[in-house]
Short mmCIF file of C-alpha atoms in Angstrom, two decimals:
data_model
loop_
_atom_site.label_atom_id
_atom_site.label_comp_id
_atom_site.label_asym_id
_atom_site.label_seq_id
_atom_site.Cartn_x
_atom_site.Cartn_y
_atom_site.Cartn_z
CA VAL A 19 -12.88 25.21 -11.69
CA GLY A 20 -9.63 23.57 -10.64
CA ALA A 21 -7.64 22.58 -7.56
CA ALA A 22 -4.10 21.44 -6.75
CA TYR A 23 -2.30 20.21 -3.65
CA GLY A 24 1.46 20.11 -3.83
CA LEU A 25 2.28 18.50 -7.17
CA LYS A 26 -1.11 16.83 -7.67
CA GLN A 27 -4.31 17.98 -9.36
CA VAL A 28 -7.13 17.34 -6.86
CA THR A 29 -10.14 18.99 -8.53
CA ALA A 30 -12.46 15.98 -8.29
CA GLN A 31 -11.66 15.46 -4.60
CA VAL A 32 -12.35 19.12 -3.77
CA ILE A 33 -15.63 19.21 -5.70
CA LYS A 34 -16.93 16.29 -3.61
CA GLN A 35 -16.33 18.30 -0.43
CA VAL A 36 -18.54 21.26 -1.43
CA ASN A 37 -21.53 21.62 0.89
CA ARG A 38 -24.42 21.69 -1.59
CA GLN A 39 -27.02 21.92 1.19
CA ALA A 40 -25.92 25.37 2.36
CA PHE A 41 -26.85 28.69 0.81
CA PRO A 42 -24.60 30.01 -0.39
CA GLU A 43 -22.76 26.74 -1.04
CA THR A 44 -19.59 26.47 1.02
CA LEU A 45 -16.30 24.64 1.20
CA SER A 46 -14.21 23.93 4.31
CA LEU A 47 -11.21 21.70 3.74
CA LEU A 48 -8.04 20.90 5.65
CA ALA A 49 -4.92 21.11 3.50
CA SER A 50 -3.22 17.94 4.66
CA ASN A 51 -1.63 14.71 3.53
CA ARG A 52 -4.43 12.85 5.28
CA THR A 53 -6.91 14.49 2.92
CA PHE A 54 -4.96 14.27 -0.33
CA GLY A 55 -1.95 12.05 0.27
CA ASP A 56 1.66 13.22 0.32
CA THR A 57 1.93 14.67 -3.18
CA TRP A 58 5.41 16.20 -2.70
CA LEU A 59 7.65 14.25 -0.36
CA GLY A 60 9.76 16.31 2.00
CA HIS A 61 8.11 19.64 1.14
CA GLU A 62 5.47 21.80 2.77
CA LYS A 63 2.55 21.92 0.36
CA THR A 64 -0.05 24.47 -0.66
CA LEU A 65 -3.71 23.83 -1.50
CA THR A 66 -4.95 26.05 -4.35
CA VAL A 67 -8.63 26.23 -5.33
CA VAL A 68 -9.83 28.28 -8.30
CA TYR A 69 -13.61 28.71 -7.99
CA ARG A 70 -16.62 30.78 -8.99
CA TYR A 71 -20.28 31.07 -8.08
CA ASP A 72 -22.58 30.27 -11.02
CA GLY A 73 -21.29 32.08 -14.10
CA GLY A 74 -19.52 34.85 -12.22
CA PRO A 75 -15.86 35.80 -12.16
CA THR A 76 -13.24 33.36 -10.89
CA PHE A 77 -11.33 33.71 -7.62
CA VAL A 78 -8.33 31.98 -6.06
CA ALA A 79 -8.27 30.59 -2.51
CA THR A 80 -5.16 29.04 -0.97
CA ALA A 81 -4.07 27.40 2.27
CA SER A 82 -0.70 26.16 3.48
CA GLU A 83 -0.34 22.57 4.66
CA GLY A 84 -1.97 22.18 8.04
CA GLN A 85 -4.37 25.10 7.52
CA THR A 86 -8.07 25.00 6.66
CA LEU A 87 -9.29 26.56 3.43
CA ASN A 88 -12.72 28.19 3.78
CA ILE A 89 -15.03 29.50 1.06
CA GLY A 90 -18.38 30.74 2.34
CA ALA A 91 -20.69 33.70 2.84
CA GLN A 92 -17.93 36.33 2.73
CA GLN A 93 -16.55 34.99 -0.55
CA PHE A 94 -20.07 34.71 -1.98
CA GLU A 95 -20.75 38.39 -1.19
CA GLN A 96 -17.46 39.30 -2.86
CA ALA A 97 -18.46 37.26 -5.91
CA ILE A 98 -21.89 38.81 -6.38
CA ARG A 99 -20.48 42.34 -6.00
CA ALA A 100 -17.76 41.75 -8.58
CA PRO A 101 -18.41 42.81 -12.18
CA ALA A 102 -19.75 39.98 -14.31
CA PRO A 103 -17.37 38.61 -16.96
CA ALA A 104 -17.79 40.31 -20.31
CA GLN A 105 -19.90 38.26 -22.69
CA GLN A 106 -18.19 37.52 -25.97
CA ASP A 107 -19.19 35.59 -29.04
CA ALA A 108 -17.15 32.57 -30.08
CA ALA A 109 -15.22 34.51 -32.73
CA ALA A 110 -14.16 37.16 -30.22
CA GLN A 111 -13.32 34.75 -27.41
CA PRO A 112 -9.66 34.92 -26.31
CA LEU A 113 -7.64 31.99 -27.55
CA LEU A 114 -6.19 31.49 -24.05
CA THR A 115 -8.16 32.11 -20.86
CA VAL A 116 -6.39 32.14 -17.48
CA TRP A 117 -9.03 31.25 -14.88
CA GLY A 118 -6.67 31.66 -11.96
CA ALA A 119 -3.07 31.22 -10.82
CA SER A 120 -1.16 31.00 -7.57
CA PHE A 121 2.49 31.09 -6.48
CA GLY A 122 2.79 29.57 -3.06
CA CYS A 123 -0.18 31.06 -1.20
CA ALA A 124 -0.26 34.25 -3.30
CA ASP A 125 -2.93 34.91 -5.94
CA VAL A 126 -0.95 35.85 -9.06
CA SER A 127 -3.80 35.66 -11.57
CA ALA A 128 -3.54 39.32 -12.66
CA THR A 129 0.24 39.09 -13.12
CA VAL A 130 -0.03 35.95 -15.22
CA ARG A 131 -2.85 37.34 -17.39
CA ASN A 132 -0.67 40.36 -18.18
CA LEU A 133 2.10 38.01 -19.37
CA VAL A 134 -0.13 36.25 -21.93
CA ASP A 135 0.65 36.99 -25.57
CA ARG A 136 -2.97 37.38 -26.65
CA SER A 137 -2.30 37.49 -30.38
CA ALA A 138 -0.48 34.14 -30.28
CA GLY A 139 -2.36 32.63 -27.34
CA THR A 140 0.88 31.71 -25.59
CA LEU A 141 2.41 32.19 -22.17
CA SER A 142 6.05 31.96 -21.16
CA LEU A 143 7.48 32.72 -17.74
CA LEU A 144 9.96 31.70 -15.07
CA ALA A 145 8.17 30.56 -11.93
CA ASP A 146 10.21 32.61 -9.47
CA SER A 147 9.83 35.55 -7.10
CA ALA A 148 11.27 38.02 -9.63
CA THR A 149 8.39 37.23 -12.00
CA LEU A 150 5.56 36.43 -9.63
CA GLY A 151 6.49 38.25 -6.43
CA GLU A 152 7.58 36.96 -3.06
CA ALA A 153 5.70 33.90 -1.87
CA GLY A 154 6.09 32.03 1.40
CA LYS A 155 9.67 32.29 2.62
CA GLY A 156 11.53 29.32 3.99
CA LYS A 157 9.85 26.79 1.70
CA ARG A 158 9.90 25.71 -1.92
CA ASN A 159 6.79 27.00 -3.68
CA THR A 160 4.78 25.81 -6.64
CA PHE A 161 3.23 27.80 -9.45
CA VAL A 162 -0.31 26.60 -10.22
CA ILE A 163 -2.29 27.77 -13.25
CA VAL A 164 -5.84 26.89 -14.29
CA ALA A 165 -6.44 27.80 -17.92
CA SER A 166 -8.30 26.78 -21.07
CA TYR A 167 -8.21 27.29 -24.81
CA CYS A 168 -11.19 28.31 -26.94
CA GLY A 169 -13.84 27.22 -24.48
CA GLN A 170 -12.28 23.81 -23.80
CA ILE A 171 -12.48 22.20 -20.37
CA PRO A 172 -10.01 23.97 -18.07
CA PHE A 173 -6.71 22.22 -17.37
CA ILE A 174 -4.28 22.55 -14.47
CA ASP A 175 -0.49 22.82 -14.70
CA ILE A 176 1.83 22.72 -11.69
CA VAL A 177 5.44 23.92 -11.82
CA VAL A 178 8.04 23.86 -9.06
CA GLU A 179 9.62 27.22 -8.16
CA ASP A 180 12.58 28.41 -10.30
CA ASN A 181 11.52 26.32 -13.29
CA PRO A 182 10.42 27.73 -16.66
CA TYR A 183 6.84 27.36 -17.85
CA ALA A 184 5.67 27.65 -21.45
CA LEU A 185 2.13 27.22 -22.69
CA SER A 186 0.94 27.02 -26.27
CA TYR A 187 -2.21 25.68 -27.87
CA ARG A 188 -2.86 21.96 -27.80
CA PRO A 189 -6.32 20.47 -28.26
CA PRO A 190 -7.58 17.83 -25.82
CA LEU A 191 -5.73 14.51 -26.00
CA HIS A 192 -8.02 11.45 -25.87
CA ILE A 193 -6.53 8.03 -25.09
CA LEU A 194 -8.77 5.47 -26.78
CA SER A 195 -6.89 2.38 -25.59
CA ALA A 196 -3.50 1.26 -24.33
CA PHE A 197 -1.93 -2.18 -23.91
CA TYR A 198 1.38 -3.16 -22.35
CA GLY A 199 2.12 -6.67 -23.51
CA LEU A 200 -1.23 -8.40 -23.01
CA LYS A 201 -2.41 -6.09 -20.22
CA ASP A 202 -4.98 -3.33 -20.65
CA VAL A 203 -3.32 -0.21 -19.19
CA THR A 204 -5.69 2.41 -20.63
CA ASP A 205 -6.52 3.98 -17.26
CA ILE A 206 -2.85 4.23 -16.27
CA VAL A 207 -1.94 5.92 -19.56
CA ARG A 208 -4.87 8.35 -19.31
CA ALA A 209 -3.69 9.32 -15.83
CA SER A 210 -0.20 9.96 -17.25
CA VAL A 211 -1.39 12.63 -19.71
CA SER A 212 -0.07 16.04 -18.65
CA ARG A 213 -0.41 19.39 -20.42
CA ARG A 214 -2.28 17.71 -23.31
CA ARG A 215 0.69 15.44 -24.10
CA LEU A 216 2.02 12.09 -22.96
CA SER A 217 5.45 10.94 -21.89
CA VAL A 218 5.56 7.53 -20.25
CA ALA A 219 8.08 4.71 -19.84
CA ALA A 220 7.15 1.33 -21.27
CA SER A 221 8.14 -0.42 -18.08
CA SER A 222 6.78 -3.10 -15.77
CA SER A 223 7.51 -0.74 -12.87
CA VAL A 224 4.86 1.59 -14.35
CA PHE A 225 2.30 -0.90 -15.65
CA GLY A 226 3.04 -4.18 -13.93
CA ASP A 227 4.25 -7.22 -15.82
CA GLY A 228 1.77 -7.42 -18.66
CA TRP A 229 3.26 -10.60 -20.15
CA PRO A 230 5.58 -12.55 -17.82
CA ALA A 231 8.90 -13.75 -19.27
CA MET A 232 8.26 -11.91 -22.56
CA ARG A 233 9.69 -8.69 -23.94
CA LYS A 234 6.74 -6.35 -24.20
CA THR A 235 5.51 -3.49 -26.36
CA LEU A 236 3.37 -0.54 -25.35
CA HIS A 237 0.58 0.28 -27.82
CA VAL A 238 -1.37 3.52 -27.34
CA VAL A 239 -4.26 4.58 -29.60
CA TYR A 240 -4.91 8.30 -29.23
CA GLN A 241 -6.71 11.21 -30.83
CA TYR A 242 -6.22 14.96 -30.65
CA ALA A 243 -9.66 16.63 -30.71
CA ASP A 244 -11.40 15.55 -33.93
CA ARG A 245 -8.26 14.59 -35.83
CA LYS A 246 -7.87 11.09 -37.18
CA PRO A 247 -6.89 8.60 -34.44
CA GLU A 248 -3.30 7.38 -34.47
CA ILE A 249 -1.34 4.62 -32.78
CA ALA A 250 2.01 5.01 -31.05
CA ALA A 251 4.12 2.02 -30.05
CA THR A 252 7.44 1.36 -28.40
CA THR A 253 9.34 -1.55 -26.91
CA GLU A 254 9.93 -2.36 -23.26
CA ASN A 255 12.24 -0.01 -21.33
CA GLN A 256 11.82 2.79 -23.89
CA LEU A 257 10.04 6.10 -23.50
CA LEU A 258 6.87 6.80 -25.48
CA HIS A 259 6.11 10.43 -26.33
CA ILE A 260 2.90 11.82 -27.83
CA ASP A 261 2.56 15.52 -28.59
CA TYR A 262 0.43 17.73 -30.79
CA ASP A 263 1.92 18.70 -34.15
CA PRO A 264 0.07 21.73 -35.56
CA ALA A 265 1.82 21.23 -38.91
CA ALA A 266 0.50 17.69 -39.36
CA PRO A 267 -2.46 17.17 -41.71
CA ALA A 268 -5.69 17.66 -39.78
CA GLY A 269 -7.51 14.79 -41.46
CA GLN A 270 -10.66 13.77 -39.65
CA ALA A 271 -11.83 10.23 -39.10
CA ALA A 272 -15.23 9.08 -40.27
CA LEU A 273 -17.08 5.93 -39.26
CA ASP A 274 -19.06 4.15 -41.94
CA PRO A 275 -22.24 2.92 -40.20
CA ARG A 276 -22.45 -0.14 -42.51
CA ALA A 277 -18.83 -1.21 -42.35
CA LEU A 278 -16.09 -2.63 -40.17
CA ASN A 279 -13.89 0.38 -39.44
CA ILE A 280 -10.25 -0.31 -38.58
CA ILE A 281 -9.28 2.64 -36.40
CA ALA A 282 -5.71 1.66 -35.49
CA ALA A 283 -3.55 -1.45 -35.21
CA ALA A 284 0.01 -2.37 -34.25
CA TYR A 285 2.09 -5.55 -34.45
CA GLY A 286 5.13 -5.39 -32.22
CA PRO A 287 6.37 -1.78 -32.35
CA VAL A 288 5.02 -1.08 -35.86
CA ASP A 289 1.79 0.58 -37.01
CA VAL A 290 -0.04 -1.92 -39.26
CA THR A 291 -3.37 -0.11 -39.53
CA GLU A 292 -3.37 0.08 -43.33
CA LYS A 293 -2.35 -3.58 -43.68
CA VAL A 294 -5.22 -4.69 -41.44
CA ALA A 295 -7.71 -2.46 -43.26
CA ALA A 296 -6.64 -4.07 -46.55
CA LEU A 297 -7.52 -7.51 -45.12
CA VAL A 298 -11.18 -6.64 -44.60
CA GLU A 299 -13.35 -8.58 -47.07
CA ASN A 300 -17.13 -8.53 -47.34
CA GLY A 301 -17.48 -6.73 -44.04
CA SER A 302 -15.43 -9.24 -42.05
CA LEU A 303 -11.85 -9.85 -41.02
CA SER A 304 -9.93 -13.11 -40.64
CA PHE A 305 -6.15 -13.49 -40.39
CA THR A 306 -3.37 -14.73 -38.14
CA ALA A 307 -1.36 -12.15 -36.23
CA ASP A 308 2.06 -13.32 -37.32
CA SER A 309 5.13 -12.29 -39.29
CA LEU A 310 3.79 -13.87 -42.48
CA THR A 311 0.94 -11.37 -42.37
CA PHE A 312 2.79 -8.27 -41.20
CA GLY A 313 6.51 -8.99 -41.57
CA ASP A 314 8.93 -9.50 -38.71
CA THR A 315 8.53 -6.12 -37.01
CA TRP A 316 10.72 -7.03 -34.02
CA PRO A 317 13.28 -9.76 -34.81
CA ALA A 318 13.96 -12.40 -32.16
CA ALA A 319 11.03 -11.21 -30.02
CA VAL A 320 7.60 -12.75 -29.59
CA LYS A 321 5.22 -9.96 -30.53
CA SER A 322 1.74 -8.86 -29.49
CA PHE A 323 -0.97 -7.52 -31.79
CA SER A 324 -3.40 -4.77 -30.78
CA MET A 325 -6.29 -3.30 -32.76
CA VAL A 326 -9.07 -0.80 -32.13
CA TYR A 327 -12.06 -1.08 -34.45
CA SER A 328 -15.71 -0.17 -34.76
CA TRP A 329 -18.77 -1.78 -36.28
CA GLY A 330 -20.35 1.32 -37.68
CA VAL A 331 -21.05 3.76 -34.85
CA ALA A 332 -22.48 1.18 -32.46
CA GLY A 333 -19.35 1.05 -30.33
CA VAL A 334 -15.58 0.98 -30.31
CA SER A 335 -13.88 -2.31 -29.40
CA SER A 336 -10.36 -3.63 -29.19
CA VAL A 337 -8.38 -6.83 -29.62
CA ASN A 338 -5.06 -7.64 -27.96
CA VAL A 339 -3.46 -11.05 -28.60
CA PRO A 340 -0.03 -12.70 -28.71
CA GLU A 341 1.78 -13.55 -31.94
CA ASP A 342 0.46 -16.52 -33.98
CA THR A 343 -3.11 -16.07 -32.71
CA PRO A 344 -5.98 -16.18 -35.26
CA VAL A 345 -8.12 -13.03 -35.31
CA SER A 346 -11.65 -13.35 -36.66
CA ILE A 347 -14.26 -10.58 -36.63
CA THR A 348 -17.63 -10.99 -38.29
CA GLN A 349 -20.55 -8.65 -38.72
CA PRO A 350 -22.85 -8.51 -35.67
CA GLU A 351 -26.62 -8.65 -35.76
CA PRO A 352 -28.76 -6.75 -36.51
CA THR A 353 -27.31 -5.47 -39.74
CA PHE A 354 -26.88 -1.78 -40.31
CA THR A 355 -29.32 0.47 -42.09
CA THR A 356 -28.84 1.00 -45.79
CA ASP A 357 -28.70 4.76 -45.25
CA ARG A 358 -24.93 5.11 -45.63
CA ASN A 359 -23.97 8.26 -43.74
CA PHE A 360 -20.52 8.82 -42.32
CA VAL A 361 -20.16 9.88 -38.70
CA SER A 362 -17.25 11.71 -37.09
CA LEU A 363 -15.29 9.48 -34.73
CA ALA A 364 -14.78 12.49 -32.46
CA GLY A 365 -18.54 12.90 -32.37
CA ALA A 366 -18.96 9.25 -31.48
CA LEU A 367 -16.48 9.61 -28.63
CA ALA A 368 -18.22 12.76 -27.45
CA ALA A 369 -21.40 10.70 -27.27
CA ALA A 370 -19.64 8.61 -24.59
CA LEU A 371 -18.91 5.49 -26.61
CA THR A 372 -16.58 3.31 -24.58
CA VAL A 373 -13.76 1.10 -25.73
CA ASP A 374 -14.72 -2.50 -25.04
CA THR A 375 -11.43 -4.29 -24.40
CA ALA A 376 -10.92 -8.03 -24.51
CA ALA A 377 -7.98 -10.37 -24.91
CA SER A 378 -10.05 -12.83 -26.92
CA PRO A 379 -9.40 -12.79 -30.69
CA ALA A 380 -13.07 -13.44 -31.46
CA GLN A 381 -15.28 -10.34 -31.10
#
């Protein structure tokens, strides 16, 4: 269900090590820097694995650095003897589910579940021995929790000992595209998402120099669950923060299958989505990305323009160009059906549409 080593989430790496040829399936894994890399410099680390067999209850297995973590026949027998999880309908499902938690090498799942405010679906605690019990002495421990909201994919949070931890509902955060200067940094930004929010420095030390000798902007197009996509932008050497606002209007995005849909756009550090949408004429778009079109959004700086758009529901594409570059987008062939139905953008993303990125202005 989830795995962590030191300060790093390592679920995908652990899943690959499961022996699928054995019955019951087994896992034998050395908790070491050679396996996972040094995820917490200068500290002895713990490997935590939250697992289950089929649809049974979840269990926590841990191993200190240098030890081998084993899950096999004994754990399988324990799993099949344990009571099956109670089946609940969607309406009765707890808002917050704690799949498992550890503090150092100790399984603290029961303690953490008892601390959940079930009516509000929140959790607040101090990751220390007074709250979670004594863990390994002589080393700094981590608190690891694997949890999910309302049947969402489980997430993993890792907190260093003696630090507070607070958890409240946030839907999944999808990063549709990200550009730093003229460089596509979508994968780097996606990897920077933590606890369903984003905090990242718009810096060449993070992304590399995406436009040599130029002052750069970071443009990130994102979407919380099925809400309307938004764009966040900031200038070089500034921090960019994205977080869920439950009080914000929950307007949903719809893709017109016969039209050019402007999902989000930015010029310099300013959101120009509505201005670009107003430039669409007869199903096409043609303009120059300059200050005459959008205003001088960053005086004395050469700006970049980024846009994410869709032709109907056939795919989501993006444009990223420097200031004073013509942008021309015309309707592709074949033309769309005359049956004009609107499709949820979240549904399109769920259907595994990818963002096709290109620096060329002509798409």
